XYZ file of C-alpha atoms in Angstrom:
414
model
C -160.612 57.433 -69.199
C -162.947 57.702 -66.383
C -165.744 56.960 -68.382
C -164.260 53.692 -69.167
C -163.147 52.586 -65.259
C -166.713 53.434 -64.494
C -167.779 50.816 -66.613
C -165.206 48.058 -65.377
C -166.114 49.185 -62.119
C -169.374 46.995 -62.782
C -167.279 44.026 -61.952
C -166.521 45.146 -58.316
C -167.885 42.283 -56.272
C -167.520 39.322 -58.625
C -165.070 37.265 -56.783
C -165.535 34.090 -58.741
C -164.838 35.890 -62.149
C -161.705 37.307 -60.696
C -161.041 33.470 -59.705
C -160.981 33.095 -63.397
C -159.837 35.810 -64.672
C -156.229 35.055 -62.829
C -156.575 31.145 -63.900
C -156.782 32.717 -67.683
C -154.347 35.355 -67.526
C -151.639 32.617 -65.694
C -152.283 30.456 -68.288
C -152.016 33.268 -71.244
C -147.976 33.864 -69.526
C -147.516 30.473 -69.743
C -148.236 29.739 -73.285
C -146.580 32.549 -74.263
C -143.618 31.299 -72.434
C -144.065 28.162 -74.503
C -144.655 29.288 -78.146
C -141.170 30.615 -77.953
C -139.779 27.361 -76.323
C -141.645 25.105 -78.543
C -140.614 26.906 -82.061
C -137.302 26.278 -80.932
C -137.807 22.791 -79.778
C -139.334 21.836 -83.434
C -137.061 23.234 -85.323
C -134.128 21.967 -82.802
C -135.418 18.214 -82.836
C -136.965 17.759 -86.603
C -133.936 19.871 -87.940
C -136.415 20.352 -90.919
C -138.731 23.627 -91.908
C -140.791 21.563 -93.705
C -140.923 18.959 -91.044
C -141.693 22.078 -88.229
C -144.448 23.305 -90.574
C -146.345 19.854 -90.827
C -146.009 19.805 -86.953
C -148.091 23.332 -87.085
C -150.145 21.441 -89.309
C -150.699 18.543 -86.799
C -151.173 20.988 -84.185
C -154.007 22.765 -86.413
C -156.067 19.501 -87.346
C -157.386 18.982 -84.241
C -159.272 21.835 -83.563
C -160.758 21.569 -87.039
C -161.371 18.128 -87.280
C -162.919 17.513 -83.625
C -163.961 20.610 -82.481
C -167.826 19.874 -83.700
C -167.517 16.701 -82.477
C -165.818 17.612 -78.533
C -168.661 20.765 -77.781
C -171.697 18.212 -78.500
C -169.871 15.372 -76.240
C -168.437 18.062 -73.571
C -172.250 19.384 -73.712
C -173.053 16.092 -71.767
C -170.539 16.230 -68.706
C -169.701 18.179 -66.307
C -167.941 21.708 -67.851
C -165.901 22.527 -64.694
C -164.823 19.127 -64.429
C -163.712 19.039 -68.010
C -161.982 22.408 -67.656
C -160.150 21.032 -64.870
C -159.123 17.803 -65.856
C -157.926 19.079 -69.217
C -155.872 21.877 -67.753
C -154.127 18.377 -65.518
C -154.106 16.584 -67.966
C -152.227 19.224 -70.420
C -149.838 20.322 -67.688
C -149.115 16.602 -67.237
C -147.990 16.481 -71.043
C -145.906 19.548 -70.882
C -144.253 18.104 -67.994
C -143.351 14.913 -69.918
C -141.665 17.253 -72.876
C -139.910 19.166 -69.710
C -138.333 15.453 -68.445
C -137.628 14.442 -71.922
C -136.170 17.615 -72.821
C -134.026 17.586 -69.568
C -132.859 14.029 -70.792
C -132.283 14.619 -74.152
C -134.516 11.699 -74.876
C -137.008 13.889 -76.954
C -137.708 12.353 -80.450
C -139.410 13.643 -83.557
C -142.132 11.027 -83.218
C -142.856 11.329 -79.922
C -143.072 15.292 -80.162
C -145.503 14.792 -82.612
C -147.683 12.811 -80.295
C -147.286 15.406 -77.466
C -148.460 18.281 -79.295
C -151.361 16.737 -80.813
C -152.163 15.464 -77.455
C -152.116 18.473 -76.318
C -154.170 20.288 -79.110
C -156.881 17.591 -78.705
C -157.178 17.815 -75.268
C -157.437 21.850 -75.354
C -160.391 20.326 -78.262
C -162.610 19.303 -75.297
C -161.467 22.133 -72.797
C -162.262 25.284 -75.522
C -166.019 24.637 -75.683
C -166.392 24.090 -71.443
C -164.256 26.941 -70.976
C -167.156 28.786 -73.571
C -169.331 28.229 -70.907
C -167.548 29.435 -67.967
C -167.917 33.288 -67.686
C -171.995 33.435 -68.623
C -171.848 31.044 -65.846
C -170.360 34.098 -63.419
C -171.690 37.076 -65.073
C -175.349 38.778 -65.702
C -175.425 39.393 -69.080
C -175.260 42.855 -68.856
C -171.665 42.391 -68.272
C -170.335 40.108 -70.759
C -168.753 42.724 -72.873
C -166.438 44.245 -69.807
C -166.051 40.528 -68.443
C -164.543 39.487 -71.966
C -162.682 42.754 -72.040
C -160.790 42.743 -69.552
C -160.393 39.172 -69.602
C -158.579 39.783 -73.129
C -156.505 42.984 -71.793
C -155.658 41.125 -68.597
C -154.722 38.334 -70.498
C -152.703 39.711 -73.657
C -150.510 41.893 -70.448
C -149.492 38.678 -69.374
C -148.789 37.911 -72.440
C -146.502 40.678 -73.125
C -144.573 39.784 -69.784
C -143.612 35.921 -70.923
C -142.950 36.870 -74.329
C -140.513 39.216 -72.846
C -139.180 36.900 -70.532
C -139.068 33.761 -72.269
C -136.000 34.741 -74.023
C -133.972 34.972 -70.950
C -135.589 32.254 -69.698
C -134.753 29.592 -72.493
C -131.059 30.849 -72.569
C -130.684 31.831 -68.981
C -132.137 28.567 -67.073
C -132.816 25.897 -70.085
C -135.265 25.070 -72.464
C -136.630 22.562 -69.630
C -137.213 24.846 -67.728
C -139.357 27.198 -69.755
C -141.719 24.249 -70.119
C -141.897 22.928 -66.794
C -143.204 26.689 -65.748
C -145.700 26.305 -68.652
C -146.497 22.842 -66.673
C -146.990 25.096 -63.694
C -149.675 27.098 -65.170
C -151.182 24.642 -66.484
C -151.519 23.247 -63.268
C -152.479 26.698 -61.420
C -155.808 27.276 -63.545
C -156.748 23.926 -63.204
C -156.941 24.260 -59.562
C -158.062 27.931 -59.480
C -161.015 26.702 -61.371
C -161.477 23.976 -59.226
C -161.754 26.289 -56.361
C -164.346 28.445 -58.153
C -168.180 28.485 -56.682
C -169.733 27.351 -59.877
C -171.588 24.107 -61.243
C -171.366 23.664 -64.914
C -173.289 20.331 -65.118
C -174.367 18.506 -68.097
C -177.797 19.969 -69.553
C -181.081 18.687 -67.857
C -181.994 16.428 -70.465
C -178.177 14.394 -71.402
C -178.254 10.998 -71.349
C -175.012 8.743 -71.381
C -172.742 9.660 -74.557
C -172.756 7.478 -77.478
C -172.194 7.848 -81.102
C -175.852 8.653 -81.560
C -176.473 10.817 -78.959
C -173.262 12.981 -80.135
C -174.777 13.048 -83.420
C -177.949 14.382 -82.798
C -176.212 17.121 -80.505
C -174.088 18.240 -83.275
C -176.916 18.604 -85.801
C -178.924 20.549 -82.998
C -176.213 22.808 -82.968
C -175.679 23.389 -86.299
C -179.612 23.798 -86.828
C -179.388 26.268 -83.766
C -176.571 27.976 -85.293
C -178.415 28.151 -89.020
C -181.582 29.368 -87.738
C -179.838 32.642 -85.784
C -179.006 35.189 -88.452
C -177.042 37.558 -85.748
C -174.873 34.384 -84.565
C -174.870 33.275 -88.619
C -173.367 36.759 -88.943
C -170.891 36.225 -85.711
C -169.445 33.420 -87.218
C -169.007 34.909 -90.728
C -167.167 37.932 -88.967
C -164.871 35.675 -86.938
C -163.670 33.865 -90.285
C -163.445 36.751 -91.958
C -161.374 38.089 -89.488
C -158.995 35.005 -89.246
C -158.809 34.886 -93.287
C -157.834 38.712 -93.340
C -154.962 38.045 -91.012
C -152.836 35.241 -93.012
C -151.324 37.467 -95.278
C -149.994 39.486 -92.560
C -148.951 36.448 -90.377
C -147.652 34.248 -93.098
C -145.334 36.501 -94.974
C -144.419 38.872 -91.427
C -141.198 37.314 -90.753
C -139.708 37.406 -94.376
C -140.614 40.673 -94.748
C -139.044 42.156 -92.089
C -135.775 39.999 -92.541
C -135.175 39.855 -95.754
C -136.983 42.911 -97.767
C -136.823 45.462 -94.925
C -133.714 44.341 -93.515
C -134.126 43.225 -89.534
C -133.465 40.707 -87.254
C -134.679 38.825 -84.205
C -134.911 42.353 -82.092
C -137.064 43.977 -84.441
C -138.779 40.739 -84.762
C -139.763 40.560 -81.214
C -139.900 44.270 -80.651
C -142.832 43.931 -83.526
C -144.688 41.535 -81.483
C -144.424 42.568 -78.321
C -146.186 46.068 -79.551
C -148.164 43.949 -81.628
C -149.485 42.287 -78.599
C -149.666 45.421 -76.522
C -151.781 47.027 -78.783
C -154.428 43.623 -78.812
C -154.684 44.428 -74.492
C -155.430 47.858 -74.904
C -157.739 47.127 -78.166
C -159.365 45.055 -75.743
C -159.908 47.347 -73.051
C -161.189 50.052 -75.101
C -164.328 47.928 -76.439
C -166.673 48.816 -73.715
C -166.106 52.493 -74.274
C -167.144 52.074 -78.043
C -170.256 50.228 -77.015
C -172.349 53.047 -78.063
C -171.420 52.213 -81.777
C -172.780 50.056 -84.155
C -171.324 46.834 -84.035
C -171.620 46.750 -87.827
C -169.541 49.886 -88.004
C -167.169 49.384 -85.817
C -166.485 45.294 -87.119
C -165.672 47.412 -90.477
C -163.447 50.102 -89.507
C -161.621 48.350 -87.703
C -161.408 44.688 -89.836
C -160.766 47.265 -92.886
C -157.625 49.049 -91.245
C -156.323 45.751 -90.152
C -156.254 44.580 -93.473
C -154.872 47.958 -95.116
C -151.891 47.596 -93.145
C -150.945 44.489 -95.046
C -151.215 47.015 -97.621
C -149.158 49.992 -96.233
C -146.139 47.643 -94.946
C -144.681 47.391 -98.496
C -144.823 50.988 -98.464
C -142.173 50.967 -95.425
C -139.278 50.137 -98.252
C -139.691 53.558 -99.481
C -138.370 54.425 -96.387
C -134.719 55.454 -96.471
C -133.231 53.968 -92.958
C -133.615 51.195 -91.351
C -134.638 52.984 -87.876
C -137.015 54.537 -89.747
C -138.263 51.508 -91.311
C -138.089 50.183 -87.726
C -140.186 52.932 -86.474
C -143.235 52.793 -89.136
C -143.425 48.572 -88.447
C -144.168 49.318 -84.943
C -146.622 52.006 -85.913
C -148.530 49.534 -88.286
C -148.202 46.723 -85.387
C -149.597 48.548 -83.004
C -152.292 49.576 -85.053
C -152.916 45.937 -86.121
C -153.013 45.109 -82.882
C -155.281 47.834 -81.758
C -157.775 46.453 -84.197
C -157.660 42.719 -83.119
C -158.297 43.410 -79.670
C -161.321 44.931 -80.748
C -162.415 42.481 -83.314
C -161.915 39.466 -80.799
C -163.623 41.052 -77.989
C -166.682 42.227 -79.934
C -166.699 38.777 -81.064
C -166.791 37.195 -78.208
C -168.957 39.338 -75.880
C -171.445 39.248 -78.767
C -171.141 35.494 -79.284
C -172.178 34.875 -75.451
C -174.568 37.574 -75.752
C -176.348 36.016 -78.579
C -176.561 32.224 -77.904
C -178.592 30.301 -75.393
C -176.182 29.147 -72.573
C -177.719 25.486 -73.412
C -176.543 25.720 -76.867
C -172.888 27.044 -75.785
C -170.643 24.370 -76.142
C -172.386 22.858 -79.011
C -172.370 26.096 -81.024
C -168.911 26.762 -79.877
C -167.283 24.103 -81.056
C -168.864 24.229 -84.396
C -168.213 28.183 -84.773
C -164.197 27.091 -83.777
C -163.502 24.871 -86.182
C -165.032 26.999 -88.720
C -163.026 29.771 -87.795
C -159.677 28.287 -87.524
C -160.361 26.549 -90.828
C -159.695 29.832 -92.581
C -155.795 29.848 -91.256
C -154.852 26.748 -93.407
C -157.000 28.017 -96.022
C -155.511 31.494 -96.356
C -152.100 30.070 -95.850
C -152.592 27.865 -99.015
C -154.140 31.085 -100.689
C -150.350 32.950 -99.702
C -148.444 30.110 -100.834
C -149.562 30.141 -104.419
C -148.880 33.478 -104.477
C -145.407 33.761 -103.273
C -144.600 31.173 -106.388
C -145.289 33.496 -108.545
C -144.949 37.196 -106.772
C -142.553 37.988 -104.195
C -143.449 38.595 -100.631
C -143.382 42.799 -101.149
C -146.138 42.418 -103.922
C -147.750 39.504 -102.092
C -148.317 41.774 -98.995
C -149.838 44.612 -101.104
C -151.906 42.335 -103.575
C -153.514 39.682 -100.760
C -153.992 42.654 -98.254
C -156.231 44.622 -100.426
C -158.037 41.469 -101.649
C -158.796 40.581 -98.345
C -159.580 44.370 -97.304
C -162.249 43.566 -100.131
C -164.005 40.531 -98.764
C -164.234 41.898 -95.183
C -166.109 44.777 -96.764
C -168.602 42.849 -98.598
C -168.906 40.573 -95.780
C -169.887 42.966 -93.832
C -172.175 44.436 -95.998
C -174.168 41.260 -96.030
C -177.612 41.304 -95.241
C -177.202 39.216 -91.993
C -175.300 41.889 -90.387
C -177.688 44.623 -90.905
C -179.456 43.509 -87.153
C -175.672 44.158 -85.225
């Protein structure tokens, strides 16, 4: 343990990543706070499942559709004052769902526009924010900057998971959003304060249709002609394919074949989540590894637990059952904390800061492409298998891929 506060200790001194460090992790608690709030909000205004999963859908499209598009135009402004103005701006949405709420004037329609407002508008602010931290940091200290960044940020997450609840009930749906609004609001200004200048690269001219479009294929040449980022990328979809069948058939499972309810349900996550801070903290401490290696062992026992959790029926009480789903959460999460932060240390490690946003936004919508696309993959399956067999059968397909993905020759140089 002391070997790994040495190496945070590196960070002593860098007041401005502190400064956004806290904007993050205050705006981790409040989305948390909000996922909760919002899932209930859908389903409470639509009244639908089907309408509440193309509103998921709505929310997913803009990432994939105009994430390309927003790093090669945010590329040519001002970063900070993007990040800023898009935390505002998203704060000011959230606050219009609070007042709505609060007047029972929310319709279906209109929540649709809200969250893909919102979604677009975290679009543009996802590839600035890319370039904030190499902005603050040598490189040296990328991987304990994104680290603890991620551990800092999934605690806070832990705390508004485990307070929305009594929030939502306790004080109002309206409520729960207008302290998202709050956070929102908080990181926009705590960036604003920060000593740093994020300005356009030396050579932007005034953004135009043309101009965008010869950024984006810049990028996308710059990302082709790097086999370790080439090989970043791949990992990061791999990653976010392996995890569907997991996230798509989770709360069925435990409901209905291992026989829980909402506590285990949240219990589950809560470790889940737990597990993704201290993942997170650990990475620096397995530096000395191969990244290769460690992308592998720890991608393949993420996926094998899709495999083991059928297993859990075999149990013969439900406390036991209980007992083995946090086990395999918290190893789960163990595992993604490791997997995000390797990727994203290594991703600013890797890529010129003048290509960040560009890259970034074409490496995002690749990797949240594989969501919808594994999702699609699960719902085939459960027509014809049922979620048990599903579990075991997509698990240890996708167990599979990561392997071979990994094995790749492109990965050979991590």
């Amino acid at each position: 343990m002391s070997s790994i506060s040495s190496k945070y200790s590196a960070l002593r001194g860098e007041r401005e990543y502190f400064k956004l460090l806290a904007a993050n992790a205050v705006n981790r608690f409040g989305d948390s706070v909000d996922s909760i709030a919002l899932s209930l909000l859908m389903y409470e205004v639509t009244g639908s499942a089907s309408m509440m999963a193309l509103l998921l859908a709505v929310n997913y499209l803009p990432t994939i559709i105009l994430q390309p598009i927003a790093g090669a135009v945010v590329d040519r402004m001002d970063k900070k004052a993007v990040m800023v103005w898009m935390d505002f701006a998203r704060g000011a949405v959230v606050a219009l769902i609070a007042l709505l709420v609060y007047l029972d004037a929310l319709s279906t329609a209109m929540l649709f526009v809200c969250v893909a407002l919102i979604s677009t508008l975290e679009t543009l602010r996802i590839p600035a924010g890319a370039c904030a931290m190499p902005a603050l940091l040598e490189k040296d200290k990328y991987t304990v900057g994104v680290a603890l960044n991620g551990g800092a940020g999934q605690v806070c997450t832990v705390v508004g998971l485990a307070l929305a609840g009594p929030i939502v009930e306790g004080l109002g749906m309206e409520w729960a959003f207008a302290i998202d609004m709050g956070t929102f609001f908080f990181s926009g200004a705590a960036i604003a304060a920060l000593k740093m200048k994020l300005p356009p690269r030396h050579d932007a001219q005034k953004v135009s249709v043309r101009a965008v479009g010869r950024d984006m294929a810049e990028g996308l040449r710059y990302l082709k002609g790097s086999k370790l980022l080439w090989a970043l990328t791949l990992l990061g979809m791999a990653l976010n394919f392996i995890a569907t069948p997991v996230n798509t058939f989770y709360t069925p499972f435990v409901t209905d074949d291992l026989g829980g309810g909402a506590t285990l349900l949240s219990a589950a996550q809560l470790v889940q989540v737990g597990g993704v801070a201290l993942g997170a903290l650990m990475v620096p401490w397995l530096e000395k590894l191969r990244i290769r290696t460690t992308a592998t062992v720890t991608g393949l026992a993420f996926a094998l637990m899709g495999v083991v959790m059928p297993a859990l029926l075999l149990l013969p009480t439900l406390a036991w059952r209980a007992a083995a789903l946090l086990a395999v959460c918290l190893v789960e999460g163990l595992c993604l904390g490791v997997l995000n932060t390797l990727y994203s240390s290594r991703f600013m490690m890797y890529t010129d800061k003048e290509y960040l946003s560009r890259t970034a936004g074409v490496t995002n919508a690749l990797l949240m492409l594989m969501s919808p696309a594994g999702s699609l993959i699960c719902s085939a399956a459960a027509a014809v298998m049922s979620v048990p067999q599903c579990l075991f059968c997509l698990s240890l397909g996708c167990a599979a891929l990561f392997y071979i993905v990994t094995r790749m020759r492109a990965f050979k140089e991590l």
